[in-house]
Coordinates of C-alpha atoms (C1' of nucleotides) in Angstrom, one line a residue:
Chain A
M23 CA -21.1 14.6 -5.0
N24 CA -18.2 12.6 -3.6
S25 CA -16.0 15.7 -3.5
H26 CA -13.2 13.9 -1.7
V27 CA -13.0 10.3 -0.5
P28 CA -9.9 9.4 1.5
V29 CA -7.6 6.8 -0.2
P30 CA -7.4 4.6 2.9
T31 CA -11.2 4.3 2.8
I32 CA -11.1 3.4 -1.0
R33 CA -8.6 0.7 -0.2
R34 CA -10.9 -0.9 2.4
L35 CA -14.0 -0.9 0.1
P36 CA -13.0 -4.2 -1.7
S37 CA -13.1 -6.1 1.6
Y38 CA -16.5 -4.7 2.4
L39 CA -17.6 -5.7 -1.1
R40 CA -16.3 -9.2 -0.6
L41 CA -18.2 -9.6 2.6
L42 CA -21.3 -8.0 1.3
R43 CA -21.4 -10.3 -1.7
E44 CA -21.0 -13.3 0.6
A45 CA -23.9 -11.9 2.7
A46 CA -26.0 -11.4 -0.4
A47 CA -25.3 -15.0 -1.5
N48 CA -26.5 -16.1 1.9
R49 CA -29.8 -14.2 1.4
M50 CA -29.0 -11.6 4.1
E51 CA -31.0 -8.5 3.5
F52 CA -29.5 -6.2 6.1
I53 CA -26.1 -6.0 7.7
S54 CA -24.9 -3.8 10.5
G55 CA -21.6 -1.9 10.8
T56 CA -20.9 -3.8 14.0
Y57 CA -21.2 -7.1 12.1
I58 CA -18.9 -6.0 9.3
A59 CA -16.4 -4.7 11.8
N60 CA -16.4 -8.0 13.7
D61 CA -15.9 -10.0 10.6
L62 CA -13.1 -7.9 9.1
K63 CA -11.5 -7.1 12.5
L64 CA -12.0 -3.4 12.1
E65 CA -13.5 -0.8 14.4
P66 CA -17.3 -0.2 14.1
I67 CA -16.8 3.5 13.9
Q68 CA -14.4 3.1 11.0
V69 CA -16.8 1.0 9.1
R70 CA -19.6 3.5 9.6
K71 CA -17.4 6.4 8.5
D72 CA -16.3 4.4 5.4
L73 CA -19.8 3.4 4.5
A74 CA -21.0 6.9 4.9
I75 CA -19.1 7.9 1.7
T76 CA -21.3 5.6 -0.3
G77 CA -24.3 7.8 0.5
V78 CA -26.3 4.7 1.6
V79 CA -28.3 5.5 4.7
G80 CA -28.6 2.7 7.3
K81 CA -31.6 1.9 9.5
P82 CA -30.9 2.2 13.2
R83 CA -31.3 -1.3 14.8
M84 CA -31.1 -3.0 11.5
G85 CA -28.0 -1.8 9.6
F86 CA -27.6 -1.3 5.9
A87 CA -29.4 -2.9 3.0
V88 CA -26.9 -5.4 1.5
I89 CA -27.9 -5.1 -2.2
E90 CA -28.0 -1.3 -2.0
L91 CA -24.5 -1.2 -0.4
I92 CA -23.1 -3.5 -3.0
Q93 CA -24.4 -1.4 -5.8
A94 CA -23.2 1.8 -4.3
I95 CA -19.7 0.5 -3.7
E96 CA -19.5 -1.0 -7.2
E97 CA -20.6 2.3 -8.6
L98 CA -18.1 4.3 -6.6
L99 CA -15.3 2.0 -7.8
G100 CA -16.4 1.8 -11.3
W101 CA -16.8 -2.0 -11.0
T102 CA -20.3 -2.2 -12.3
N103 CA -19.0 -3.6 -15.6
A104 CA -15.5 -5.0 -16.0
S105 CA -13.2 -2.8 -18.1
D106 CA -10.8 -4.3 -20.5
A107 CA -7.1 -3.8 -20.1
F108 CA -3.9 -4.5 -22.0
L109 CA -0.9 -6.0 -20.2
V110 CA 2.5 -4.9 -21.2
G111 CA 5.6 -7.0 -20.3
V112 CA 4.9 -10.7 -20.6
G113 CA 7.5 -11.9 -18.1
S114 CA 6.8 -14.3 -15.3
L115 CA 4.8 -11.7 -13.3
G116 CA 3.0 -10.6 -16.4
I117 CA 2.0 -14.1 -17.3
A118 CA 0.8 -14.7 -13.8
L119 CA -1.4 -11.6 -13.9
M120 CA -2.7 -12.6 -17.4
G121 CA -4.0 -15.8 -15.7
Y122 CA -5.2 -14.4 -12.5
D123 CA -8.9 -15.2 -12.3
G124 CA -9.5 -13.0 -9.3
F125 CA -9.6 -9.8 -11.3
K126 CA -13.0 -10.5 -12.8
E127 CA -14.4 -9.8 -9.3
Y128 CA -12.6 -6.4 -9.4
G129 CA -13.9 -4.9 -12.5
L130 CA -10.8 -5.7 -14.6
K131 CA -10.3 -8.0 -17.5
V132 CA -7.0 -8.5 -19.2
V133 CA -7.7 -9.1 -22.9
A134 CA -4.2 -9.2 -24.4
G135 CA -0.5 -9.0 -23.7
F136 CA 2.2 -7.0 -25.4
D137 CA 6.0 -7.5 -25.6
V138 CA 9.0 -6.8 -27.8
D139 CA 10.4 -10.3 -27.5
P140 CA 9.8 -12.2 -30.8
E141 CA 9.9 -15.4 -28.8
K142 CA 6.7 -14.3 -27.0
I143 CA 4.8 -12.4 -29.7
G144 CA 2.1 -14.6 -31.3
K145 CA 2.1 -17.0 -28.3
Q146 CA -0.8 -17.4 -26.0
F147 CA -0.8 -17.4 -22.2
H148 CA -3.9 -18.4 -20.2
G149 CA -5.8 -18.1 -23.5
K150 CA -4.7 -14.5 -24.1
K151 CA -2.6 -13.6 -27.1
V152 CA 0.6 -11.7 -27.1
F153 CA 1.1 -8.9 -29.6
D154 CA 4.0 -6.8 -30.7
L155 CA 4.3 -3.7 -28.6
N156 CA 4.4 -1.5 -31.8
K157 CA 0.8 -2.7 -32.5
F158 CA -0.3 -1.3 -29.1
A159 CA -1.6 2.1 -30.2
E160 CA -3.5 0.7 -33.1
L161 CA -5.2 -2.1 -31.1
A162 CA -5.9 0.1 -28.1
K163 CA -7.7 2.6 -30.4
R164 CA -9.6 -0.1 -32.2
M165 CA -10.7 -1.8 -29.0
G166 CA -11.3 1.3 -27.0
I167 CA -8.8 0.3 -24.3
C168 CA -7.9 3.0 -21.7
T169 CA -6.4 0.9 -18.9
S170 CA -3.0 -0.9 -18.9
I171 CA -1.0 -3.2 -16.6
L172 CA 2.7 -2.4 -16.6
T173 CA 5.0 -5.4 -15.9
V174 CA 8.1 -4.6 -17.8
P175 CA 11.6 -4.6 -16.4
A176 CA 12.4 -1.4 -14.4
Q177 CA 14.8 0.1 -17.0
Y178 CA 12.1 0.2 -19.7
A179 CA 9.3 1.4 -17.5
Q180 CA 9.3 5.1 -18.4
D181 CA 9.9 4.5 -22.1
V182 CA 7.0 2.0 -22.3
T183 CA 4.8 4.4 -20.3
D184 CA 5.4 7.1 -22.8
I185 CA 4.2 4.7 -25.5
L186 CA 1.1 3.9 -23.5
V187 CA 0.3 7.5 -22.8
A188 CA 0.7 8.4 -26.5
A189 CA -1.7 5.6 -27.3
G190 CA -4.4 7.3 -25.2
I191 CA -4.1 5.1 -22.0
K192 CA -5.6 6.9 -19.0
G193 CA -5.0 4.5 -16.2
I194 CA -1.8 2.5 -15.5
W195 CA -1.5 -0.2 -12.9
N196 CA 2.3 0.0 -12.3
F197 CA 4.1 -3.1 -11.1
T198 CA 7.5 -1.7 -11.7
P199 CA 9.5 0.0 -8.9
I200 CA 9.7 3.3 -10.9
K201 CA 7.8 6.4 -10.2
L202 CA 6.4 7.1 -13.6
Q203 CA 6.1 10.6 -15.1
V204 CA 2.8 11.1 -16.8
P205 CA 0.5 14.0 -17.8
D206 CA -2.1 15.2 -15.4
D207 CA -4.9 13.4 -17.1
V208 CA -3.3 10.0 -16.7
I209 CA -3.6 8.1 -13.4
V210 CA -0.9 5.7 -12.2
E211 CA -1.4 3.3 -9.3
K212 CA 1.7 1.6 -8.1
V213 CA 1.9 -1.9 -6.6
D214 CA 5.1 -1.5 -4.7
L215 CA 6.4 -5.0 -3.8
A216 CA 9.7 -3.7 -2.5
A217 CA 7.9 -1.2 -0.2
S218 CA 5.7 -4.0 1.1
L219 CA 8.7 -6.3 1.7
A220 CA 10.5 -3.5 3.4
V221 CA 7.7 -3.2 5.9
L222 CA 7.7 -6.9 6.6
S223 CA 11.5 -7.3 7.0
S224 CA 12.0 -4.2 9.0
K225 CA 9.4 -5.3 11.5
L226 CA 11.0 -8.8 11.7
Q227 CA 14.4 -7.1 12.1
A228 CA 13.1 -4.8 14.9
R229 CA 11.5 -7.8 16.6
Q230 CA 14.8 -9.6 16.5
H231 CA 16.6 -6.7 18.1
N232 CA 14.0 -6.3 20.8
K233 CA 14.3 -10.0 21.7
M234 CA 18.1 -9.6 21.9
R235 CA 17.7 -6.8 24.4
E236 CA 15.5 -8.9 26.7
Chain B
M3 CA 17.4 3.2 19.3
N4 CA 14.9 3.4 16.4
S5 CA 12.0 3.5 18.9
H6 CA 9.4 4.2 16.2
V7 CA 9.9 4.6 12.5
P8 CA 6.8 5.6 10.5
V9 CA 5.6 2.9 8.1
P10 CA 5.4 5.4 5.2
T11 CA 9.0 6.2 5.7
I12 CA 9.9 2.5 5.7
R13 CA 8.0 2.1 2.4
R14 CA 10.1 4.8 0.8
L15 CA 13.5 3.3 1.9
P16 CA 13.7 0.8 -1.0
S17 CA 13.6 3.6 -3.6
Y18 CA 16.3 5.5 -1.8
L19 CA 18.3 2.3 -1.7
R20 CA 17.9 1.7 -5.4
L21 CA 19.1 5.2 -6.2
L22 CA 22.0 5.0 -3.7
R23 CA 23.2 1.7 -5.2
E24 CA 23.1 3.3 -8.6
A25 CA 25.1 6.2 -7.3
A26 CA 27.6 3.9 -5.6
A27 CA 28.0 2.0 -8.9
N28 CA 28.8 5.4 -10.5
R29 CA 31.5 6.1 -8.0
M30 CA 29.6 8.9 -6.3
E31 CA 30.8 9.4 -2.7
F32 CA 28.3 11.9 -1.5
I33 CA 24.7 12.6 -2.4
S34 CA 22.5 15.4 -1.2
G35 CA 18.9 15.2 -0.1
T36 CA 18.0 17.7 -2.8
Y37 CA 19.5 15.5 -5.4
I38 CA 17.6 12.4 -4.2
A39 CA 14.4 14.4 -4.0
N40 CA 14.8 15.6 -7.6
D41 CA 15.5 12.1 -8.9
L42 CA 12.6 10.4 -7.0
K43 CA 10.2 13.4 -7.4
L44 CA 9.9 13.8 -3.7
E45 CA 10.1 16.9 -1.4
P46 CA 13.7 17.6 -0.1
I47 CA 12.3 18.0 3.4
Q48 CA 10.7 14.6 3.2
V49 CA 13.9 13.0 2.1
R50 CA 15.9 14.6 4.9
K51 CA 13.3 13.5 7.5
D52 CA 13.3 10.0 6.1
L53 CA 17.1 9.7 6.1
A54 CA 17.2 11.1 9.6
I55 CA 15.8 7.8 10.9
T56 CA 18.9 5.9 9.7
G57 CA 21.0 7.9 12.1
V58 CA 23.5 8.8 9.4
V59 CA 24.5 12.5 9.7
G60 CA 25.1 14.5 6.5
K61 CA 27.6 17.2 5.9
P62 CA 26.2 20.6 5.0
R63 CA 27.0 21.6 1.5
M64 CA 28.0 18.0 0.6
G65 CA 25.2 15.7 1.6
F66 CA 25.4 12.1 2.8
A67 CA 28.1 9.5 2.4
V68 CA 26.6 7.1 -0.1
I69 CA 28.1 3.9 1.2
E70 CA 27.3 4.7 4.8
L71 CA 23.6 5.4 3.8
I72 CA 23.3 2.2 1.9
Q73 CA 24.6 0.2 4.8
A74 CA 22.4 2.0 7.3
I75 CA 19.3 1.4 5.3
E76 CA 20.1 -2.3 4.6
E77 CA 20.7 -2.7 8.3
L78 CA 17.4 -1.0 9.2
L79 CA 15.5 -3.3 6.8
G80 CA 17.4 -6.4 7.7
W81 CA 18.6 -6.7 4.1
T82 CA 22.3 -7.1 4.8
N83 CA 22.0 -10.8 4.0
A84 CA 19.1 -12.3 2.1
S85 CA 16.8 -14.5 4.2
D86 CA 15.4 -17.7 2.9
A87 CA 11.6 -18.1 2.5
F88 CA 9.2 -20.8 1.6
L89 CA 6.3 -20.1 -0.7
V90 CA 3.0 -21.7 -0.2
G91 CA 0.4 -22.1 -2.9
V92 CA 2.0 -22.8 -6.3
G93 CA -0.6 -21.3 -8.5
S94 CA 0.1 -18.8 -11.3
L95 CA 1.0 -16.0 -8.9
G96 CA 3.0 -18.3 -6.8
I97 CA 5.0 -19.6 -9.8
A98 CA 5.6 -16.0 -10.9
L99 CA 7.0 -15.0 -7.5
M100 CA 9.1 -18.2 -7.4
G101 CA 10.8 -16.9 -10.6
Y102 CA 10.9 -13.2 -9.7
D103 CA 14.6 -12.3 -9.8
G104 CA 14.1 -8.9 -8.3
F105 CA 13.7 -10.3 -4.8
K106 CA 17.4 -10.9 -4.4
E107 CA 17.9 -7.1 -4.2
Y108 CA 15.4 -7.0 -1.4
G109 CA 16.9 -9.4 1.0
L110 CA 14.5 -12.3 0.2
K111 CA 15.2 -15.6 -1.5
V112 CA 12.5 -18.1 -2.2
V113 CA 14.1 -21.5 -1.8
A114 CA 11.1 -23.9 -2.2
G115 CA 7.4 -24.1 -2.9
F116 CA 4.6 -26.0 -1.1
D117 CA 1.3 -27.2 -2.3
V118 CA -1.3 -29.9 -1.7
D119 CA -1.9 -30.7 -5.4
P120 CA -0.2 -34.0 -6.3
E121 CA 0.1 -32.7 -9.8
K122 CA 2.5 -30.0 -8.6
I123 CA 4.4 -31.8 -5.8
G124 CA 7.8 -33.0 -7.0
K125 CA 7.8 -30.6 -10.0
Q126 CA 10.2 -27.7 -10.3
F127 CA 9.4 -24.1 -11.2
H128 CA 12.2 -21.7 -12.0
G129 CA 14.6 -24.2 -10.5
K130 CA 12.8 -24.5 -7.2
K131 CA 11.2 -27.7 -6.1
V132 CA 7.6 -28.1 -4.9
F133 CA 7.0 -30.1 -1.7
D134 CA 3.9 -31.5 -0.1
L135 CA 2.4 -29.0 2.4
N136 CA 2.5 -31.6 5.1
K137 CA 6.3 -31.6 4.9
F138 CA 6.3 -27.9 5.7
A139 CA 7.0 -28.0 9.4
E140 CA 9.7 -30.6 9.1
L141 CA 11.6 -28.7 6.3
A142 CA 11.1 -25.3 7.9
K143 CA 12.7 -26.5 11.1
R144 CA 15.5 -28.3 9.4
M145 CA 16.4 -25.3 7.2
G146 CA 15.7 -22.7 9.8
I147 CA 13.1 -20.9 7.7
C148 CA 11.0 -18.2 9.5
T149 CA 9.5 -16.3 6.5
S150 CA 6.8 -17.4 4.2
I151 CA 5.0 -16.1 1.1
L152 CA 1.3 -17.0 1.1
T153 CA -0.3 -17.3 -2.4
V154 CA -3.0 -19.8 -1.8
P155 CA -6.7 -19.3 -2.8
A156 CA -8.6 -17.1 -0.4
Q157 CA -10.7 -19.8 1.2
Y158 CA -7.6 -21.7 2.4
A159 CA -5.7 -18.7 3.6
Q160 CA -6.4 -18.9 7.3
D161 CA -6.1 -22.7 7.6
V162 CA -2.7 -22.6 5.8
T163 CA -1.6 -19.7 8.0
D164 CA -2.4 -21.8 11.1
I165 CA -0.1 -24.5 9.7
L166 CA 2.7 -22.0 9.0
V167 CA 2.4 -20.5 12.5
A168 CA 2.5 -23.9 14.1
A169 CA 5.7 -24.6 12.1
G170 CA 7.3 -21.6 13.7
I171 CA 7.0 -19.0 10.9
K172 CA 7.4 -15.5 12.2
G173 CA 6.8 -13.4 9.1
I174 CA 4.1 -13.9 6.4
W175 CA 4.0 -12.0 3.1
N176 CA 0.3 -12.3 2.4
F177 CA -0.9 -12.1 -1.2
T178 CA -4.5 -13.3 -0.3
P179 CA -7.3 -10.8 0.2
I180 CA -7.9 -12.2 3.8
K181 CA -7.0 -10.4 7.0
L182 CA -5.1 -13.2 8.7
Q183 CA -5.4 -14.0 12.4
V184 CA -2.0 -14.7 14.0
P185 CA -0.4 -14.6 17.4
D186 CA 1.3 -11.4 18.6
D187 CA 4.8 -12.6 17.7
V188 CA 4.0 -13.2 14.1
I189 CA 4.1 -10.4 11.6
V190 CA 1.9 -10.3 8.5
E191 CA 2.3 -7.9 5.6
K192 CA -0.4 -7.9 3.1
V193 CA 0.0 -7.1 -0.6
D194 CA -3.6 -6.0 -1.3
L195 CA -4.1 -6.1 -5.1
A196 CA -7.8 -5.5 -4.8
A197 CA -7.2 -2.4 -2.7
S198 CA -4.7 -1.1 -5.2
L199 CA -7.0 -1.7 -8.1
A200 CA -9.8 0.0 -6.2
V201 CA -7.7 3.2 -5.9
L202 CA -7.0 3.1 -9.7
S203 CA -10.5 2.4 -10.9
S204 CA -12.2 4.8 -8.4
K205 CA -9.9 7.6 -9.6
L206 CA -10.6 6.8 -13.2
Q207 CA -14.3 6.7 -12.4
A208 CA -14.2 10.1 -10.6
R209 CA -12.3 11.6 -13.6
Q210 CA -14.9 10.3 -15.9
H211 CA -17.7 11.9 -13.9
N212 CA -15.8 15.2 -13.7
K213 CA -15.5 15.2 -17.5
M214 CA -19.2 14.6 -17.9
R215 CA -19.9 17.6 -15.7
E216 CA -17.8 20.0 -17.8
Chain C
dT29 C1' -40.5 1.5 26.0
dA30 C1' -35.6 -0.1 26.0
dG31 C1' -31.7 -0.7 23.5
dA32 C1' -28.9 -1.4 19.5
dT33 C1' -27.4 1.0 15.8
dT34 C1' -26.7 5.1 12.9
dG35 C1' -24.6 9.5 11.8
dT36 C1' -22.6 13.9 13.2
dT37 C1' -19.5 16.8 15.5
dA38 C1' -15.3 17.1 18.2
dA39 C1' -10.8 15.3 19.9
dT40 C1' -6.8 12.8 19.0
dC41 C1' -3.1 11.1 16.6
dG42 C1' 0.5 10.8 13.3
dA43 C1' 2.6 12.2 9.0
dT44 C1' 3.8 15.8 6.0
dT45 C1' 5.3 20.3 5.3
dA46 C1' 7.2 24.8 6.6
dA47 C1' 10.5 27.8 8.9
dC48 C1' 14.8 28.7 10.3
dA49 C1' 19.1 28.3 12.8
dA50 C1' 23.5 25.7 12.5
dT51 C1' 27.2 24.1 9.7
dC52 C1' 30.8 23.5 6.5
Chain D
dT26 C1' 32.8 35.1 3.2
dA27 C1' 28.6 33.5 0.7
dG28 C1' 25.6 30.1 0.0
dA29 C1' 24.0 25.4 -0.3
dT30 C1' 22.6 22.0 2.7
dT31 C1' 21.6 19.7 7.1
dG32 C1' 18.7 19.0 11.1
dT33 C1' 15.5 20.7 14.6
dT34 C1' 11.4 22.7 16.1
dA35 C1' 6.8 24.2 15.0
dA36 C1' 2.6 24.4 12.0
dT37 C1' -0.4 22.1 9.0
dC38 C1' -3.1 18.6 7.2
dG39 C1' -5.7 14.5 7.0
dA40 C1' -7.2 10.1 8.9
dT41 C1' -8.7 7.7 12.9
dT42 C1' -11.1 7.5 17.1
dA43 C1' -14.2 9.2 20.6
dA44 C1' -18.5 11.0 22.3
dC45 C1' -23.1 11.4 22.0
dA46 C1' -27.6 12.8 20.1
dA47 C1' -31.0 10.9 16.8
dT48 C1' -33.6 7.0 15.3
dC49 C1' -36.3 3.0 14.8

DNA sequence: TAGATTGTTAATCGATTAACAATC
DNA sequence: TAGATTGTTAATCGATTAACAATC
């Protein structure tokens, strides 16, 4: 079926989903690619190409059935029912992510935290308990957890990853700046804050230089 | 000079910088593209192409001068001296970012937070004070702040952005899922958590389906 | 019907990768 | 010298954009 979907397209799907859910809440039945493009400041052709990968066929003059699109995108992303995840590394970022409500819209639910710091173990943050990291494998197995959020300090990233992999974790959302080594059957997605900041500051820097030259 | 540097290259520069700083700390004077590629699990040719944009010329057989490369990359990114930033939206994510030590390596220093919630105004988080949002313009002007981190709820993102822009902010690090509208001279860089999560969960979903077919 | 919209096929654009000469 | 490494030029690959026929 969806033999290959471009990653940039996948990355745009959540914005479509957000708009579509809003449209559905407003009792809209059909929505055109042009309308979506306008709202999200994208090109209509790009929206059509992106939506094509859902397999939903639109009606000329009318657009796409909103509900049908929503379901197709949720299906494609695996967001039909939220999957539970363990978070490892209960630092300030970890605590923030444990409390981030937004994830429930995105098919992810953090159910517990793990750390090695005795100060943190046993505590609760945003209503979620923190366990000892050496209980990870046991609890992951018992609760059937296969997704993990990694928010440990950089120097422990690979070692902790090895523990997660050994415990049967198949998807790692990596907030560390380390390129993790994992077996072929484990998927790592990196949120690279340094990379993002680099893009912002280099553009600001370039802008500054251009101004000077004027 | 650097007429156009590809964004993917910019995004890889921080990893190079991290490794180079480590090398410098270990008293390494020269480092080869091959060595870097090995360490970061990249292709040597990609490393050479990336480093070419710094303008630093390497010595065949020896590689690149470590210190020279570090300086060139920091210059390119504008990370030679950390720039101060205001954070707007002191929720759980905002508080986490106010306390995130890592930024000091990346040329960014959060100096204060802003919010509209009277409960938060006046408080301190990680040693940084929270001010009323309507003091933003005044304080930004007085302290010469031109970079801002946006961590407000989605529905306020555009309105708050308009306030930042009016206050003379030229760079916005956007953690909301909204595509912000700004004038041409303002740069927005978005950290799109939903997009990242979409990539992870869609790959997990696809993997699942493939397994079923076997 | 007229016209807006879809969906397909082709063209363009930009980044990655390959090939290889130049260099120390 | 031999050989590892750089840096340049060309080939490949994949995503975006354009053009346009099909459709309601």
